[in-house]
Coordinates of C-alpha atoms in Angstrom, one line a residue:
M313 CA 55.3 1.6 -44.7
A314 CA 55.0 1.1 -41.1
A315 CA 54.1 4.6 -39.9
R316 CA 51.4 4.8 -42.7
V317 CA 50.3 1.4 -41.4
S318 CA 49.5 2.8 -38.3
E319 CA 47.1 5.2 -39.4
F320 CA 44.5 2.2 -40.0
S321 CA 42.6 0.4 -37.5
I322 CA 41.8 -2.4 -40.3
I323 CA 43.7 -2.9 -43.5
A324 CA 42.6 -5.4 -46.3
F325 CA 44.5 -6.3 -49.2
T326 CA 43.6 -8.5 -52.5
E327 CA 46.2 -9.6 -54.8
T328 CA 49.0 -9.8 -52.3
W329 CA 51.1 -12.4 -54.1
L330 CA 52.1 -13.9 -50.9
S331 CA 53.6 -17.6 -50.4
E332 CA 54.5 -19.4 -47.3
S333 CA 57.8 -18.1 -48.0
F334 CA 56.5 -14.8 -46.6
S335 CA 56.1 -13.9 -43.3
S336 CA 53.4 -11.8 -42.1
S337 CA 56.1 -10.1 -39.6
E338 CA 58.2 -8.9 -42.5
L339 CA 54.9 -6.5 -43.8
F340 CA 53.4 -5.7 -40.3
S341 CA 54.6 -5.3 -36.8
G342 CA 53.3 -7.0 -33.4
D343 CA 50.7 -4.2 -33.1
Y344 CA 48.5 -6.1 -36.0
S345 CA 46.9 -9.6 -36.0
V346 CA 47.4 -10.9 -39.9
F347 CA 44.7 -13.2 -41.3
R348 CA 46.0 -14.5 -44.8
C349 CA 44.5 -16.5 -47.5
D350 CA 47.2 -17.1 -50.0
R351 CA 46.9 -18.5 -53.5
D352 CA 47.5 -22.1 -53.6
Y353 CA 50.3 -22.3 -56.3
E354 CA 50.9 -25.7 -56.3
R355 CA 47.5 -27.0 -57.2
L356 CA 46.8 -24.3 -59.7
N357 CA 50.5 -24.7 -61.4
C358 CA 51.5 -21.1 -61.3
Q359 CA 53.9 -18.7 -59.6
R360 CA 52.5 -15.6 -58.6
G361 CA 48.9 -14.0 -58.2
G362 CA 45.8 -14.0 -56.3
G363 CA 45.6 -13.9 -52.5
T364 CA 44.2 -11.9 -49.7
L365 CA 45.3 -10.2 -46.6
I366 CA 43.6 -8.7 -43.6
A367 CA 45.5 -7.2 -40.9
V368 CA 43.5 -5.7 -37.4
E369 CA 45.3 -3.8 -34.9
S370 CA 45.9 -5.8 -31.7
G371 CA 43.2 -3.8 -29.7
I372 CA 40.2 -5.3 -31.6
A373 CA 39.6 -8.6 -30.9
A374 CA 39.8 -10.6 -34.1
K375 CA 39.0 -14.3 -35.0
Q376 CA 39.5 -16.0 -38.3
L377 CA 36.4 -17.8 -39.9
K378 CA 36.4 -20.8 -42.4
G379 CA 36.6 -19.5 -45.6
S380 CA 35.9 -22.0 -49.1
V381 CA 37.6 -24.7 -49.8
N382 CA 37.8 -24.1 -53.5
Y383 CA 41.2 -22.9 -54.5
H384 CA 40.1 -20.9 -57.8
Y385 CA 39.7 -17.8 -55.8
E386 CA 40.5 -16.8 -52.6
D387 CA 38.0 -15.8 -49.8
L388 CA 38.9 -14.4 -46.3
W389 CA 36.6 -14.0 -43.0
V390 CA 37.3 -12.3 -40.1
S391 CA 35.0 -12.0 -36.8
L392 CA 35.8 -8.7 -35.2
R393 CA 34.4 -7.7 -31.8
F394 CA 33.5 -4.2 -30.7
K395 CA 31.9 -3.8 -27.3
N396 CA 28.4 -5.4 -27.6
D397 CA 28.7 -5.7 -31.5
T398 CA 30.1 -8.1 -33.8
V399 CA 31.0 -7.5 -37.4
I400 CA 32.2 -10.1 -40.2
L401 CA 34.7 -8.6 -42.8
G402 CA 35.1 -10.5 -45.7
T403 CA 37.6 -10.2 -47.9
V404 CA 37.8 -11.8 -51.8
Y405 CA 39.6 -12.0 -54.8
F406 CA 38.0 -13.4 -57.9
P407 CA 40.4 -14.1 -60.9
P408 CA 39.5 -12.4 -64.4
N409 CA 36.7 -14.5 -66.4
S410 CA 35.9 -16.8 -63.4
H411 CA 33.6 -19.3 -63.6
I412 CA 30.1 -19.0 -62.5
E413 CA 30.2 -21.5 -60.0
L414 CA 33.1 -19.7 -57.9
Y415 CA 30.4 -16.8 -57.5
Q416 CA 28.0 -19.5 -56.5
D417 CA 30.5 -20.9 -54.2
F418 CA 31.4 -17.4 -52.7
V419 CA 27.4 -16.7 -51.9
D420 CA 27.1 -19.9 -50.4
T421 CA 29.8 -19.3 -47.9
L422 CA 28.7 -16.1 -47.1
E423 CA 25.0 -17.4 -46.9
L424 CA 26.5 -19.8 -44.0
H425 CA 28.1 -17.1 -42.3
K426 CA 25.4 -15.2 -42.2
S427 CA 23.3 -18.2 -40.7
L428 CA 25.5 -18.9 -38.1
N429 CA 26.4 -15.1 -37.0
D430 CA 22.7 -14.0 -36.3
G431 CA 22.6 -10.4 -35.0
A432 CA 26.3 -9.6 -36.6
R433 CA 26.7 -6.9 -39.0
F434 CA 28.5 -7.8 -42.2
L435 CA 31.2 -6.0 -44.4
I436 CA 32.7 -7.3 -47.4
C437 CA 35.0 -5.8 -50.1
G438 CA 37.1 -7.2 -52.8
D439 CA 38.4 -7.4 -56.6
F440 CA 34.8 -9.3 -58.0
N441 CA 36.1 -8.6 -61.3
L442 CA 32.8 -8.0 -63.2
S443 CA 34.2 -5.3 -65.5
H444 CA 30.9 -5.0 -67.5
I445 CA 28.7 -4.0 -65.2
K446 CA 28.2 -0.5 -64.9
W447 CA 26.6 1.2 -61.4
E448 CA 24.0 3.9 -61.2
E449 CA 22.5 6.0 -58.4
D450 CA 18.7 5.3 -57.7
D451 CA 17.0 7.1 -54.9
G452 CA 20.4 7.4 -52.7
H453 CA 21.3 3.7 -53.3
L454 CA 23.9 2.2 -56.3
V455 CA 22.4 -0.3 -58.7
P456 CA 23.9 -2.3 -61.2
T457 CA 22.8 -2.3 -64.5
G458 CA 24.2 -4.5 -67.5
V459 CA 24.2 -7.8 -65.0
G460 CA 22.8 -10.1 -67.8
S461 CA 23.2 -13.5 -67.0
G462 CA 26.2 -15.7 -65.7
P463 CA 28.4 -14.7 -62.7
G464 CA 26.7 -11.2 -61.8
E465 CA 23.3 -12.2 -61.8
I466 CA 24.3 -15.1 -59.6
L467 CA 26.2 -13.0 -57.1
F468 CA 23.6 -9.7 -57.4
N469 CA 20.5 -11.9 -56.8
N470 CA 21.6 -13.7 -53.6
I471 CA 23.6 -10.5 -52.4
Y472 CA 20.5 -8.5 -52.3
Y473 CA 18.1 -11.4 -51.0
L474 CA 21.0 -11.2 -47.9
E475 CA 20.1 -7.7 -47.7
L476 CA 23.3 -6.2 -48.5
Q477 CA 24.0 -3.2 -50.3
Q478 CA 27.0 -2.0 -52.9
T479 CA 28.1 1.3 -51.7
N480 CA 31.6 1.9 -53.9
S481 CA 31.3 4.4 -56.5
I482 CA 34.9 5.2 -57.2
T483 CA 35.9 4.1 -60.6
N484 CA 39.0 3.0 -62.2
V485 CA 41.4 4.4 -64.8
N486 CA 39.0 2.7 -67.3
N487 CA 36.0 4.3 -65.5
R488 CA 34.9 1.0 -64.5
I489 CA 34.3 -0.6 -60.7
L490 CA 36.3 -3.7 -60.1
D491 CA 36.6 -3.5 -56.1
L492 CA 33.0 -3.8 -54.8
V493 CA 32.1 -3.1 -50.9
F494 CA 28.9 -4.6 -49.5
H495 CA 27.5 -4.0 -46.4
D496 CA 24.2 -4.5 -44.3
N497 CA 22.4 -2.7 -41.4
F498 CA 25.7 -0.4 -40.6
D499 CA 24.3 3.2 -39.0
F500 CA 27.0 4.6 -41.4
V501 CA 29.6 3.5 -44.2
K502 CA 31.7 5.7 -46.3
V503 CA 33.8 4.7 -48.9
S504 CA 36.3 7.1 -50.3
N505 CA 39.8 7.5 -52.2
C506 CA 42.4 6.5 -49.7
K507 CA 45.0 9.3 -49.6
A508 CA 47.8 7.4 -47.8
A509 CA 48.1 4.1 -50.0
L510 CA 50.4 1.5 -48.7
S511 CA 51.4 0.5 -51.6
A512 CA 52.3 1.4 -55.4
V513 CA 48.9 2.4 -56.5
D514 CA 47.2 0.0 -59.3
P515 CA 45.4 2.3 -61.7
H516 CA 42.6 -0.4 -62.4
H517 CA 42.3 -1.0 -58.5
P518 CA 42.2 2.6 -56.8
P519 CA 42.9 2.0 -52.8
L520 CA 39.7 3.1 -50.7
E521 CA 39.4 4.0 -47.1
I522 CA 36.1 2.6 -45.5
V523 CA 34.9 4.5 -42.5
F524 CA 31.9 2.3 -40.8
C525 CA 30.2 3.0 -37.6
T526 CA 27.7 0.6 -35.3
A527 CA 25.3 1.8 -32.7
N528 CA 27.4 0.7 -30.0
A529 CA 31.0 1.9 -31.5
P530 CA 30.7 4.8 -33.1
L531 CA 33.8 6.5 -35.0
L532 CA 34.6 10.0 -34.5
D533 CA 33.8 10.3 -38.7
C534 CA 30.4 9.8 -37.7
M535 CA 29.9 12.7 -35.3
S536 CA 29.3 16.2 -35.8
D537 CA 29.7 19.2 -33.5
I538 CA 33.1 17.8 -32.0
Q539 CA 35.5 20.1 -30.2
V540 CA 39.1 19.1 -30.9
H541 CA 41.8 20.4 -28.3
V542 CA 45.1 20.7 -30.2
F543 CA 47.4 20.9 -27.2
D544 CA 51.0 21.1 -29.3
R545 CA 49.9 24.3 -29.9
A546 CA 49.6 25.5 -26.3
D547 CA 51.4 28.3 -24.5
Y548 CA 53.2 26.3 -22.1
V549 CA 55.6 29.2 -20.6
Q550 CA 52.6 30.7 -19.3
I551 CA 50.9 27.9 -18.3
C552 CA 54.0 27.0 -16.0
D553 CA 53.9 30.7 -14.5
H554 CA 50.2 30.1 -13.6
L555 CA 51.0 26.4 -12.2
S556 CA 53.8 27.9 -10.1
G557 CA 51.5 30.9 -8.7
I558 CA 49.1 28.0 -7.4
D559 CA 49.8 26.9 -3.7

């Protein structure tokens, strides 16, 4: 797994099933800062399930922010610093059939971080387990349908009020979208199927690769007309002969 992990700058997991008996060093090398929100098995009287994790390569300044105190779902918030730009990354897991109060609690936590981090960009991903909601494209944006009342109404009314949009259109084996990706004022966000999965693929939760860019920290994926030199195909014999003739 280590070789594949090194391909990514930031890694987010839901349903980690981890507990305090597992050390983060068993999963990641020292090249990553690892942040976790494990399920509270003792208070929930269960033995496995849930949990979120974010791993950030050491070259990126990362700091964990305060999450919800509600132990019936797991949320994790990390502040990422890119030159003159700050991104607040959130990862969340809602168990199936979660109560409406959990979604309201999540929205309250999000709103708090928005108020405390003025000017930061927000990227939120995770398993929201709203299987009844369909997504349709309208004028270049994904719009939820069949929301009805309840958790979906609470979530989306507040998400859009906070000026975030959902951008994942990749369906699972049942043609549903359980894993959502919300973001606000990024210059570019692209969600695609991850070709280098880090664990066994769950057909209900296809792994996602998210590429994002900010004005102050553009990624190569956002640029066009980039010339790349592939030095491993060079004729090094000719190069050495040429250099040996230089006085």
